[in-house]
Amino acid sequence: STSASCVSMGWQSAAATLERDGYAIIEDALSAEQVERILQQAKRYAAERRHTNYADALGFCADFAEMVDVPEVLDAVVHWLGPNLYVNHSHVTILPAGQGAPVNAWHRDGGTELSGATGDGCERTLPLFIKVGFVLTDMTEAGMGNLACLPLYREPDWAVTSASRAIVNADMLRLKAGTAVLFERCWHSGLSNAANSEDRCIFYLQYARRFLQPMDPAQYTPLRQLPCSPVRRQLLQLPGDVEYSGNNRSSFYYPRALPLLDRQNQRGIPFKGHSKLVP
């Protein structure tokens, strides 16, 4: 892996980099105080779940809900997907101190309704979801559980053995705690944490269009009484616009209220509008 420099960027720059590379970095998305508090809750959650990749995490405590509407991150996500979205998946990944790289962990997040080129020069259609990782521990040197990402414009060079497959020409990211990484279609994986005396921890959220089913089984019922803004209530699918009723599915397609649209207009954020099928 090659090392990639991490330059803090606004949502406009993040969106442009996401289009080119399939991933983008927003530094200082979380404050030092938030990182410390959320990390302690993530460790507590992980200890209760006793697994290295903990799904359905967002409803565990109110502190986690602070990540769903981080301004600069949400600006880029809303620009990319539009305002009719919510968080349909959350999980915590912890790589123990001194542990090597995960095996066969290379994968892609994000995607569109039609994959690949359409044959007429159109390479993108409607994007469906985007993954965001909030880094809760420093990964500023090699061997600290760094993330590795392969830009979209680079073909993967796979090293294949009988036991594993890994990409060897990806960029190794050096990230400090509080950074957010947005993933959209690029190949990526965690790397070795062998040189680290601390566990490496990342909290992931997945933003999706609201007509997509939730990926987590319980969703965020424990947060239903949480006092929060209309935008956060939309992102958490809390009562209001969308009721928890099997015969009310149409509200996903024809929402009565869309706080994210109001926010998008107030902040002057245009919708990217991905469909290139019509000239």
XYZ file of N, CA and C in Angstrom:
837
model
N 0.836 -1.185 0.000
C 0.000 0.000 0.000
C 0.880 1.248 0.000
N 0.400 2.257 -0.703
C 1.066 3.547 -0.661
C 0.366 4.412 0.355
N 1.065 5.410 0.891
C 0.495 6.269 1.914
C -0.157 7.473 1.262
N -1.381 7.795 1.700
C -2.111 8.920 1.143
C -2.172 10.049 2.157
N -1.861 11.268 1.730
C -1.987 12.416 2.604
C -3.463 12.745 2.778
N -3.832 13.225 3.948
C -5.228 13.470 4.274
C -5.437 14.955 4.482
N -5.998 15.610 3.486
C -6.211 17.045 3.534
C -7.655 17.309 3.936
N -7.866 18.142 4.946
C -9.212 18.488 5.351
C -9.923 19.193 4.210
N -11.189 18.829 3.972
C -11.904 19.387 2.839
C -13.339 19.701 3.216
N -13.905 20.743 2.595
C -15.312 21.036 2.748
C -16.135 20.058 1.944
N -17.459 20.171 2.055
C -18.314 19.189 1.409
C -18.173 19.234 -0.106
N -17.941 20.442 -0.679
C -17.782 20.517 -2.130
C -16.569 19.724 -2.587
N -15.452 19.907 -1.898
C -14.238 19.175 -2.244
C -14.409 17.688 -1.963
N -15.101 17.365 -0.858
C -15.336 15.959 -0.535
C -16.156 15.293 -1.619
N -17.188 15.975 -2.117
C -18.030 15.394 -3.162
C -17.247 15.186 -4.454
N -16.392 16.138 -4.800
C -15.585 15.990 -6.015
C -14.605 14.829 -5.875
N -14.002 14.695 -4.706
C -13.069 13.595 -4.473
C -13.797 12.259 -4.448
N -14.999 12.242 -3.900
C -15.808 11.028 -3.881
C -16.119 10.558 -5.299
N -16.417 11.496 -6.163
C -16.703 11.165 -7.563
C -15.474 10.582 -8.248
N -14.309 11.145 -7.975
C -13.077 10.718 -8.652
C -12.500 9.448 -8.051
N -12.451 9.383 -6.719
C -11.724 8.310 -6.045
C -12.625 7.210 -5.483
N -13.907 7.535 -5.241
C -14.776 6.566 -4.585
C -14.683 6.601 -3.075
N -13.852 7.481 -2.544
C -13.796 7.721 -1.101
C -13.350 9.157 -0.875
N -13.666 9.707 0.281
C -13.269 11.076 0.611
C -13.076 11.189 2.109
N -12.252 12.137 2.508
C -11.857 12.309 3.905
C -12.267 13.691 4.384
N -12.929 13.750 5.531
C -13.261 15.022 6.179
C -12.656 14.992 7.574
N -11.609 15.774 7.778
C -10.944 15.808 9.077
C -11.733 16.646 10.078
N -11.524 16.360 11.362
C -12.140 17.114 12.462
C -13.658 17.113 12.366
N -14.231 16.021 11.875
C -15.681 15.906 11.841
C -16.256 15.839 13.252
N -15.525 15.186 14.151
C -15.896 15.123 15.564
C -14.870 15.873 16.392
N -15.323 16.520 17.458
C -14.407 17.207 18.366
C -13.684 16.194 19.240
N -12.607 16.637 19.885
C -11.864 15.750 20.787
C -12.756 15.267 21.921
N -13.623 16.140 22.416
C -14.542 15.755 23.498
C -15.526 14.692 23.020
N -16.053 14.861 21.800
C -16.968 13.853 21.258
C -16.264 12.517 21.057
N -15.054 12.562 20.520
C -14.306 11.329 20.282
C -14.118 10.558 21.580
N -13.697 11.240 22.625
C -13.444 10.567 23.902
C -14.721 9.940 24.454
N -15.815 10.685 24.393
C -17.079 10.203 24.952
C -17.654 9.049 24.119
N -17.649 9.202 22.804
C -18.212 8.172 21.924
C -17.355 6.915 21.947
N -16.030 7.077 22.035
C -15.143 5.918 22.097
C -15.417 5.082 23.339
N -15.620 5.731 24.473
C -15.898 4.983 25.695
C -17.209 4.203 25.568
N -18.221 4.819 24.957
C -19.486 4.112 24.760
C -19.335 2.978 23.747
N -18.509 3.183 22.706
C -18.282 2.124 21.720
C -17.599 0.921 22.369
N -16.653 1.183 23.245
C -15.984 0.087 23.949
C -16.959 -0.646 24.862
N -17.830 0.112 25.524
C -18.820 -0.512 26.393
C -19.781 -1.369 25.580
N -20.198 -0.836 24.444
C -21.087 -1.588 23.558
C -20.410 -2.867 23.064
N -19.145 -2.728 22.640
C -18.410 -3.888 22.138
C -18.237 -4.951 23.213
N -17.996 -4.530 24.444
C -17.814 -5.484 25.534
C -19.094 -6.276 25.785
N -20.233 -5.629 25.599
C -21.500 -6.324 25.811
C -21.820 -7.266 24.658
N -21.426 -6.881 23.438
C -21.757 -7.710 22.273
C -20.742 -8.836 22.064
N -19.507 -8.650 22.526
C -18.465 -9.679 22.455
C -18.246 -10.191 21.034
N -18.016 -9.282 20.139
C -17.753 -9.618 18.744
C -16.932 -8.479 18.178
N -16.178 -8.738 17.089
C -15.266 -7.708 16.570
C -15.918 -6.795 15.552
N -17.153 -7.075 15.136
C -17.847 -6.226 14.169
C -19.303 -6.132 14.621
N -19.634 -5.038 15.280
C -20.875 -4.946 16.029
C -21.917 -4.156 15.249
N -22.978 -4.817 14.752
C -24.007 -4.162 13.957
C -25.145 -3.673 14.844
N -26.041 -2.873 14.228
C -27.206 -2.330 14.916
C -26.782 -1.544 16.153
N -25.762 -0.702 15.981
C -25.151 -0.042 17.135
C -25.808 1.269 17.527
N -26.441 1.940 16.587
C -26.828 3.332 16.811
C -27.803 3.502 17.970
N -28.685 2.536 18.166
C -29.671 2.665 19.223
C -29.155 2.382 20.618
N -27.866 2.100 20.747
C -27.319 1.705 22.044
C -27.328 2.847 23.048
N -27.013 4.060 22.604
C -26.987 5.189 23.529
C -27.160 6.499 22.768
N -27.561 7.520 23.481
C -27.823 8.817 22.853
C -26.564 9.447 22.287
N -25.392 9.156 22.855
C -24.152 9.752 22.357
C -23.919 9.390 20.892
N -24.263 8.175 20.488
C -24.027 7.750 19.114
C -24.847 8.570 18.125
N -26.025 9.041 18.544
C -26.897 9.786 17.644
C -26.266 11.091 17.177
N -25.267 11.593 17.901
C -24.615 12.841 17.507
C -23.918 12.730 16.158
N -23.588 11.516 15.745
C -22.840 11.354 14.501
C -23.712 11.417 13.260
N -25.023 11.262 13.393
C -25.853 11.158 12.195
C -25.984 12.475 11.452
N -25.807 13.614 12.143
C -26.011 14.903 11.490
C -24.822 15.843 11.667
N -23.620 15.284 11.651
C -22.410 16.122 11.652
C -22.464 17.014 10.415
N -22.423 18.338 10.561
C -22.767 19.243 9.456
C -22.012 19.003 8.150
N -20.679 18.986 8.181
C -19.927 18.878 6.940
C -20.120 17.519 6.274
N -20.253 16.481 7.090
C -20.497 15.144 6.546
C -21.885 15.079 5.930
N -22.884 15.556 6.667
C -24.255 15.495 6.169
C -24.425 16.345 4.915
N -23.726 17.480 4.837
C -23.774 18.294 3.615
C -23.374 17.468 2.393
N -22.264 16.735 2.503
C -21.777 15.939 1.372
C -22.738 14.800 1.055
N -23.277 14.157 2.097
C -24.174 13.020 1.887
C -25.474 13.469 1.221
N -26.051 14.582 1.699
C -27.305 15.068 1.128
C -27.094 15.527 -0.312
N -25.976 16.171 -0.575
C -25.648 16.536 -1.953
C -25.602 15.294 -2.839
N -25.057 14.214 -2.318
C -24.842 12.998 -3.107
C -26.134 12.217 -3.321
N -26.945 12.075 -2.252
C -28.127 11.211 -2.296
C -29.448 11.959 -2.403
N -29.446 13.267 -2.121
C -30.706 13.977 -2.019
C -31.245 13.921 -0.605
N -32.353 14.618 -0.332
C -32.816 14.779 1.053
C -33.710 13.670 1.581
N -34.239 12.785 0.740
C -35.169 11.755 1.220
C -34.382 10.516 1.634
N -33.638 10.633 2.736
C -32.757 9.555 3.176
C -32.845 9.371 4.676
N -32.220 8.297 5.133
C -32.142 8.000 6.559
C -30.926 7.110 6.791
N -30.641 6.806 8.056
C -29.557 5.894 8.404
C -30.152 4.494 8.527
N -29.783 3.585 7.619
C -30.401 2.253 7.637
C -29.477 1.168 8.179
N -28.280 1.565 8.648
C -27.343 0.556 9.152
C -26.267 1.262 9.971
N -25.838 0.626 11.049
C -24.740 1.164 11.856
C -23.981 0.000 12.486
N -22.679 0.160 12.595
C -21.902 -0.882 13.267
C -20.570 -0.333 13.751
N -19.993 -1.035 14.694
C -18.698 -0.691 15.274
C -17.695 -1.772 14.880
N -16.512 -1.359 14.430
C -15.447 -2.337 14.197
C -14.288 -2.031 15.132
N -13.820 -3.072 15.790
C -12.673 -2.955 16.687
C -11.625 -3.972 16.263
N -10.412 -3.490 16.050
C -9.286 -4.361 15.730
C -8.369 -4.356 16.948
N -8.240 -5.489 17.632
C -7.474 -5.501 18.882
C -6.012 -5.091 18.710
N -5.451 -4.532 19.763
C -4.038 -4.137 19.762
C -3.159 -5.339 19.442
N -2.164 -5.110 18.595
C -1.210 -6.150 18.258
C -1.682 -7.167 17.243
N -2.892 -7.014 16.745
C -3.430 -8.003 15.799
C -3.068 -7.640 14.370
N -2.846 -8.644 13.547
C -2.535 -8.439 12.150
C -3.756 -8.017 11.352
N -3.562 -7.893 10.039
C -4.641 -7.440 9.165
C -5.760 -8.478 9.109
N -7.009 -8.033 9.034
C -8.117 -8.982 8.843
C -7.935 -9.757 7.541
N -8.369 -10.993 7.519
C -8.233 -11.844 6.339
C -9.477 -11.716 5.475
N -9.255 -11.568 4.164
C -10.355 -11.493 3.197
C -11.367 -10.416 3.565
N -10.851 -9.251 3.930
C -11.728 -8.166 4.370
C -11.966 -7.114 3.291
N -11.362 -7.272 2.117
C -11.543 -6.279 1.056
C -12.974 -6.331 0.538
N -13.604 -5.148 0.446
C -14.996 -5.076 0.000
C -15.290 -3.671 -0.480
N -16.492 -3.490 -1.023
C -16.952 -2.176 -1.463
C -18.265 -1.834 -0.767
N -18.469 -0.553 -0.471
C -19.728 -0.036 0.050
C -20.265 1.008 -0.916
N -21.543 1.313 -0.773
C -22.168 2.246 -1.699
C -22.588 1.522 -2.960
N -23.078 2.258 -3.933
C -23.486 1.634 -5.178
C -24.668 2.329 -5.796
N -25.013 1.891 -7.004
C -26.088 2.494 -7.766
C -27.078 1.422 -8.191
N -28.196 1.861 -8.742
C -29.208 0.899 -9.159
C -28.758 0.075 -10.358
N -27.882 0.613 -11.181
C -27.296 -0.112 -12.302
C -25.793 -0.015 -12.170
N -25.095 -1.137 -12.199
C -23.646 -1.114 -12.029
C -22.954 -1.072 -13.370
N -21.793 -0.411 -13.415
C -20.984 -0.377 -14.618
C -21.505 0.594 -15.656
N -20.851 0.595 -16.809
C -21.230 1.491 -17.897
C -22.485 0.979 -18.592
N -23.216 1.879 -19.228
C -24.464 1.528 -19.887
C -24.282 1.281 -21.385
N -23.081 1.466 -21.900
C -22.831 1.228 -23.313
C -22.898 2.479 -24.164
N -23.379 3.578 -23.599
C -23.457 4.822 -24.363
C -22.656 5.934 -23.693
N -21.648 5.536 -22.927
C -20.811 6.517 -22.249
C -21.336 6.946 -20.908
N -22.469 6.414 -20.496
C -23.058 6.770 -19.201
C -22.583 5.773 -18.157
N -21.875 6.245 -17.165
C -21.276 5.351 -16.189
C -21.962 5.383 -14.837
N -22.877 6.312 -14.603
C -23.515 6.413 -13.298
C -25.019 6.520 -13.444
N -25.733 5.893 -12.557
C -27.167 6.084 -12.439
C -27.478 6.391 -10.988
N -28.715 6.190 -10.591
C -29.169 6.607 -9.269
C -28.353 5.973 -8.150
N -27.652 6.779 -7.321
C -26.941 6.206 -6.165
C -27.937 5.849 -5.082
N -27.675 4.756 -4.390
C -28.630 4.239 -3.424
C -28.227 4.467 -1.978
N -26.950 4.331 -1.677
C -26.521 4.529 -0.294
C -25.042 4.885 -0.259
N -24.616 5.358 0.903
C -23.217 5.758 1.100
C -22.836 5.435 2.540
N -21.629 4.924 2.725
C -21.130 4.520 4.048
C -20.169 5.592 4.569
N -20.246 5.884 5.868
C -19.352 6.848 6.511
C -18.743 6.199 7.743
N -17.419 6.230 7.840
C -16.721 5.719 9.005
C -16.167 6.856 9.842
N -16.524 6.909 11.111
C -15.992 7.908 12.038
C -14.840 7.263 12.817
N -13.650 7.758 12.606
C -12.445 7.205 13.222
C -12.379 7.665 14.682
N -12.317 6.722 15.620
C -12.341 7.042 17.045
C -10.987 6.861 17.721
N -10.014 6.301 17.007
C -8.649 6.171 17.540
C -7.670 6.576 16.444
N -6.534 7.123 16.845
C -5.545 7.570 15.864
C -5.024 6.411 15.026
N -4.862 6.682 13.734
C -4.205 5.765 12.807
C -3.201 6.573 11.991
N -2.332 7.264 12.705
C -1.441 8.233 12.070
C -0.117 7.637 11.597
N 0.170 6.396 12.003
C 1.374 5.705 11.559
C 0.989 4.327 11.035
N 1.877 3.762 10.217
C 1.625 2.417 9.706
C 1.549 1.420 10.860
N 0.736 0.390 10.702
C 0.602 -0.628 11.731
C -0.366 -0.277 12.832
N -1.212 0.769 12.608
C -2.166 1.189 13.629
C -3.596 0.875 13.194
N -3.755 -0.213 12.431
C -5.090 -0.575 11.966
C -5.605 0.341 10.883
N -4.677 0.931 10.116
C -5.047 1.901 9.084
C -6.076 1.342 8.114
N -6.817 2.240 7.494
C -7.664 1.872 6.378
C -6.853 1.969 5.087
N -7.130 1.075 4.155
C -6.530 1.129 2.828
C -7.660 1.237 1.813
N -7.530 2.173 0.869
C -8.563 2.413 -0.137
C -7.937 2.437 -1.525
N -8.621 1.854 -2.473
C -8.172 1.849 -3.862
C -9.011 2.840 -4.658
N -8.406 3.915 -5.178
C -9.181 4.882 -5.963
C -9.847 4.224 -7.173
N -10.983 4.761 -7.578
C -11.752 4.173 -8.666
C -10.977 4.120 -9.981
N -10.074 5.070 -10.173
C -9.358 5.136 -11.451
C -8.201 4.134 -11.530
N -7.970 3.376 -10.455
C -6.852 2.428 -10.419
C -7.383 0.997 -10.404
N -6.898 0.169 -11.301
C -7.297 -1.224 -11.322
C -6.657 -1.972 -10.151
N -7.402 -2.847 -9.482
C -6.831 -3.558 -8.335
C -5.791 -4.588 -8.754
N -4.696 -4.625 -7.983
C -3.656 -5.642 -8.153
C -3.816 -6.628 -7.000
N -4.376 -7.796 -7.302
C -4.697 -8.764 -6.268
C -3.535 -9.706 -6.011
N -3.210 -9.884 -4.741
C -2.280 -10.934 -4.318
C -3.136 -12.075 -3.774
N -3.092 -13.213 -4.434
C -3.986 -14.316 -4.097
C -3.185 -15.502 -3.583
N -3.572 -16.006 -2.427
C -3.002 -17.232 -1.884
C -4.142 -18.208 -1.637
N -3.811 -19.379 -1.152
C -4.853 -20.365 -0.860
C -5.741 -19.925 0.289
N -5.245 -18.989 1.093
C -5.991 -18.592 2.288
C -6.628 -17.205 2.182
N -6.163 -16.363 1.261
C -6.663 -14.991 1.265
C -6.487 -14.318 -0.088
N -7.213 -13.205 -0.240
C -7.068 -12.310 -1.380
C -6.918 -10.904 -0.836
N -5.922 -10.160 -1.328
C -5.704 -8.802 -0.849
C -5.225 -7.922 -1.995
N -5.609 -6.656 -1.961
C -5.163 -5.674 -2.949
C -3.867 -5.048 -2.445
N -2.856 -5.039 -3.293
C -1.536 -4.575 -2.841
C -1.178 -3.192 -3.376
N -2.020 -2.588 -4.209
C -1.696 -1.270 -4.756
C -2.675 -0.197 -4.299
N -3.264 -0.387 -3.107
C -4.187 0.596 -2.543
C -3.417 1.660 -1.761
N -4.112 2.746 -1.429
C -3.534 3.811 -0.614
C -3.778 3.526 0.867
N -2.723 3.554 1.655
C -2.874 3.439 3.106
C -3.151 4.826 3.669
N -4.240 4.965 4.420
C -4.632 6.256 4.960
C -4.073 6.440 6.368
N -3.506 7.600 6.604
C -3.051 7.986 7.940
C -4.055 8.994 8.483
N -4.834 8.571 9.461
C -5.969 9.356 9.927
C -5.877 9.588 11.422
N -6.298 10.754 11.842
C -6.368 11.035 13.275
C -7.798 10.841 13.757
N -7.939 10.605 15.042
C -9.263 10.426 15.627
C -10.109 11.666 15.373
N -11.382 11.437 15.066
C -12.294 12.531 14.738
C -12.528 12.704 13.261
N -11.740 12.002 12.432
C -11.882 12.077 10.982
C -13.067 11.229 10.528
N -13.748 11.693 9.484
C -14.799 10.906 8.837
C -14.320 10.504 7.447
N -14.555 9.248 7.078
C -14.220 8.745 5.752
C -15.503 8.304 5.064
N -15.755 8.844 3.883
C -16.939 8.502 3.113
C -16.552 7.487 2.044
N -17.336 6.410 1.927
C -17.052 5.347 0.960
C -18.192 5.248 -0.050
N -17.828 5.231 -1.316
C -18.823 5.070 -2.363
C -18.194 4.311 -3.530
N -18.285 2.988 -3.467
C -17.874 2.080 -4.538
C -16.401 1.688 -4.539
N -15.530 2.327 -3.792
C -14.109 1.957 -3.861
C -13.865 0.673 -3.061
N -12.877 -0.105 -3.487
C -12.402 -1.235 -2.695
C -11.660 -0.702 -1.470
N -11.907 -1.295 -0.300
C -11.199 -0.857 0.905
C -11.163 -1.993 1.926
N -10.255 -1.837 2.888
C -10.081 -2.838 3.939
C -9.335 -2.219 5.102
N -9.417 -2.867 6.243
C -8.551 -2.521 7.361
C -7.209 -3.224 7.222
N -6.161 -2.597 7.737
C -4.825 -3.172 7.692
C -4.381 -3.588 9.096
N -3.145 -4.000 9.215
C -2.627 -4.544 10.464
C -2.622 -3.509 11.590
N -2.926 -3.986 12.785
C -2.836 -3.175 13.995
C -1.689 -3.652 14.890
N -0.710 -4.335 14.275
C 0.350 -5.003 15.034
C 1.251 -4.044 15.786
N 1.415 -2.812 15.286
C 2.323 -1.855 15.930
C 1.617 -0.973 16.950
N 0.355 -1.252 17.201
C -0.457 -0.392 18.057
C -0.645 -1.037 19.426
N -0.471 -0.255 20.471
C -0.709 -0.758 21.825
C -2.159 -0.580 22.250
N -2.975 0.031 21.378
C -4.381 0.261 21.664
C -5.257 -0.433 20.620
N -6.463 -0.777 21.008
C -7.429 -1.270 20.041
C -7.783 -0.157 19.063
N -7.976 -0.533 17.811
C -8.425 0.445 16.806
C -9.941 0.380 16.693
N -10.587 1.536 16.706
C -12.051 1.575 16.728
C -12.591 2.557 15.697
N -13.580 2.110 14.924
C -14.272 2.951 13.940
C -15.768 2.706 14.081
N -16.548 3.784 14.048
C -18.008 3.680 14.078
C -18.528 4.007 12.679
N -19.330 3.095 12.120
C -19.825 3.253 10.754
C -21.326 3.521 10.734
N -21.724 4.454 9.875
C -23.116 4.715 9.567
C -23.322 4.525 8.071
N -24.489 4.028 7.698
C -24.829 3.953 6.286
C -26.090 4.769 6.030
N -25.957 5.778 5.164
C -27.093 6.590 4.755
C -27.688 5.979 3.491
N -29.015 5.877 3.448
C -29.677 5.232 2.318
C -30.959 5.977 1.970
N -31.390 5.812 0.743
C -32.697 6.342 0.352
C -33.786 5.628 1.153
N -34.836 6.366 1.485
C -35.799 5.836 2.443
C -36.685 4.734 1.875
N -36.646 4.497 0.572
C -37.414 3.364 0.052
C -36.658 2.051 0.215
N -35.392 2.104 0.687
C -34.636 0.883 0.936
C -34.931 0.364 2.349
N -34.994 -0.949 2.466
C -35.241 -1.558 3.763
C -34.069 -1.310 4.710
N -34.332 -1.226 6.023
C -33.224 -1.158 6.994
C -32.420 -2.448 6.985
N -31.114 -2.325 7.200
C -30.244 -3.496 7.259
C -30.105 -4.030 8.680
N -30.392 -3.199 9.671
C -30.285 -3.616 11.062
C -31.630 -4.135 11.547
N -31.642 -5.169 12.373
C -32.914 -5.808 12.750
C -33.805 -4.965 13.645
N -33.231 -4.277 14.604
C -34.050 -3.569 15.590
C -34.234 -2.093 15.249
N -33.356 -1.561 14.413
C -33.330 -0.132 14.143
C -33.187 0.643 15.449
N -33.848 1.772 15.588
C -33.468 2.700 16.650
C -34.606 2.952 17.626
N -35.400 1.913 17.890
C -36.513 2.028 18.816
C -36.104 2.609 20.173
N -34.930 2.260 20.743
C -34.565 2.835 22.046
C -34.422 4.352 22.027
N -34.307 4.961 20.844
C -34.115 6.401 20.752
C -35.425 7.150 20.509
N -36.557 6.461 20.538
C -37.812 7.080 20.126
C -38.221 8.246 21.014
N -37.785 8.238 22.260
C -38.145 9.326 23.170
C -37.042 10.378 23.280
N -36.041 10.244 22.464
C -34.912 11.176 22.537
C -35.305 12.546 21.977
N -35.138 13.622 22.765
C -35.419 14.952 22.213
C -34.352 15.327 21.188
N -34.774 15.608 19.974
C -33.803 15.939 18.941
C -34.471 16.751 17.843
N -33.662 17.289 16.952
C -34.146 18.160 15.890
C -34.968 17.376 14.877
N -35.789 18.068 14.058
C -36.530 17.380 12.994
C -35.615 16.631 12.027
N -34.453 17.209 11.715
C -33.515 16.534 10.810
C -33.047 15.218 11.410
N -32.675 15.245 12.680
C -32.196 14.017 13.318
C -33.318 12.991 13.431
N -34.533 13.447 13.656
C -35.652 12.518 13.733
C -35.877 11.834 12.385
N -35.717 12.587 11.298
C -35.846 11.956 9.982
C -34.761 10.903 9.778
N -33.528 11.247 10.123
C -32.413 10.335 9.893
C -32.526 9.075 10.742
N -33.136 9.194 11.913
C -33.301 8.044 12.797
C -34.623 7.317 12.589
N -35.473 7.819 11.657
C -36.784 7.228 11.408
C -37.622 7.187 12.679
N -37.605 8.270 13.433
C -38.384 8.338 14.655
C -39.798 8.817 14.343
N -40.769 8.567 15.213
C -42.159 8.915 14.919
C -42.313 10.384 14.536
N -43.291 10.620 13.709
C -43.522 11.953 13.183
C -43.959 11.792 11.757
N -43.044 12.025 10.843
C -43.360 11.848 9.423
C -43.635 10.381 9.101
N -42.807 9.476 9.632
C -42.960 8.056 9.355
C -43.401 7.343 10.625
N -44.548 6.720 10.596
C -45.021 5.938 11.724
C -44.601 4.475 11.553
N -44.509 3.771 12.653
C -44.093 2.370 12.620
C -45.334 1.500 12.368
N -45.757 1.457 11.129
C -46.956 0.726 10.774
C -46.758 0.049 9.431
N -47.134 -1.214 9.358
C -46.946 -1.959 8.128
C -47.777 -1.447 6.979
N -48.902 -0.765 7.258
C -49.747 -0.254 6.185
C -49.464 1.207 5.854
N -48.350 1.712 6.346
C -48.010 3.116 6.093
C -46.720 3.228 5.293
N -46.432 2.221 4.466
C -45.182 2.204 3.713
C -45.090 3.355 2.719
N -46.225 3.885 2.258
C -46.175 4.944 1.252
C -45.472 6.189 1.754
N -45.381 6.356 3.077
C -44.706 7.547 3.604
C -43.224 7.556 3.273
N -42.644 6.382 2.945
C -41.255 6.353 2.512
C -41.104 6.993 1.135
N -42.160 6.894 0.314
C -42.083 7.384 -1.064
C -42.659 8.791 -1.200
N -43.695 9.103 -0.382
C -44.352 10.406 -0.433
C -44.379 11.003 0.966
N -43.222 11.399 1.467
C -43.166 11.880 2.858
C -43.961 13.162 3.044
N -44.629 13.263 4.178
C -45.404 14.462 4.479
C -44.503 15.614 4.906
N -43.362 15.302 5.426
C -42.414 16.338 5.844
C -41.013 15.848 5.511
N -40.159 16.765 5.104
C -38.807 16.388 4.718
C -37.835 17.438 5.261
N -37.518 17.358 6.570
C -36.648 18.369 7.173
C -35.309 18.521 6.459
N -34.772 17.438 5.900
C -33.486 17.554 5.210
C -33.572 18.408 3.957
N -34.725 18.424 3.316
C -34.886 19.294 2.147
C -34.839 20.756 2.559
N -35.522 21.101 3.660
C -35.468 22.471 4.168
C -34.035 22.845 4.525
N -33.331 21.936 5.178
C -31.942 22.187 5.543
C -31.081 22.387 4.303
N -31.285 21.548 3.295
C -30.510 21.625 2.062
C -30.708 22.982 1.389
N -31.954 23.441 1.346
C -32.241 24.737 0.719
C -31.660 25.886 1.524
N -31.772 25.814 2.843
C -31.241 26.877 3.692
C -29.732 27.005 3.565
N -29.055 25.880 3.397
C -27.596 25.891 3.309
C -27.101 26.032 1.868
N -28.025 26.091 0.913
C -27.639 26.290 -0.484
C -26.893 25.115 -1.082
N -27.284 23.902 -0.691
C -26.599 22.705 -1.175
C -27.388 22.121 -2.334
N -26.830 22.080 -3.529
C -27.551 21.512 -4.664
C -27.555 19.992 -4.601
N -28.580 19.394 -5.192
C -28.625 17.950 -5.331
C -27.832 17.570 -6.566
N -26.932 16.614 -6.402
C -26.027 16.254 -7.477
C -26.761 15.789 -8.729
N -27.832 14.982 -8.573
C -28.577 14.521 -9.726
C -27.748 13.610 -10.605
N -27.638 12.348 -10.224
C -26.682 11.451 -10.866
C -27.098 10.893 -12.202
N -28.398 10.803 -12.449
C -28.821 10.073 -13.638
C -28.298 10.720 -14.906
N -27.542 9.948 -15.683
C -26.986 10.423 -16.953
C -27.556 9.624 -18.131
N -28.672 8.936 -17.881
C -29.250 8.114 -18.938
C -29.962 8.957 -19.976
N -30.410 10.155 -19.586
C -31.070 11.051 -20.526
C -30.076 12.111 -20.964
N -29.834 12.269 -22.284
C -28.837 13.252 -22.765
C -29.183 14.669 -22.296
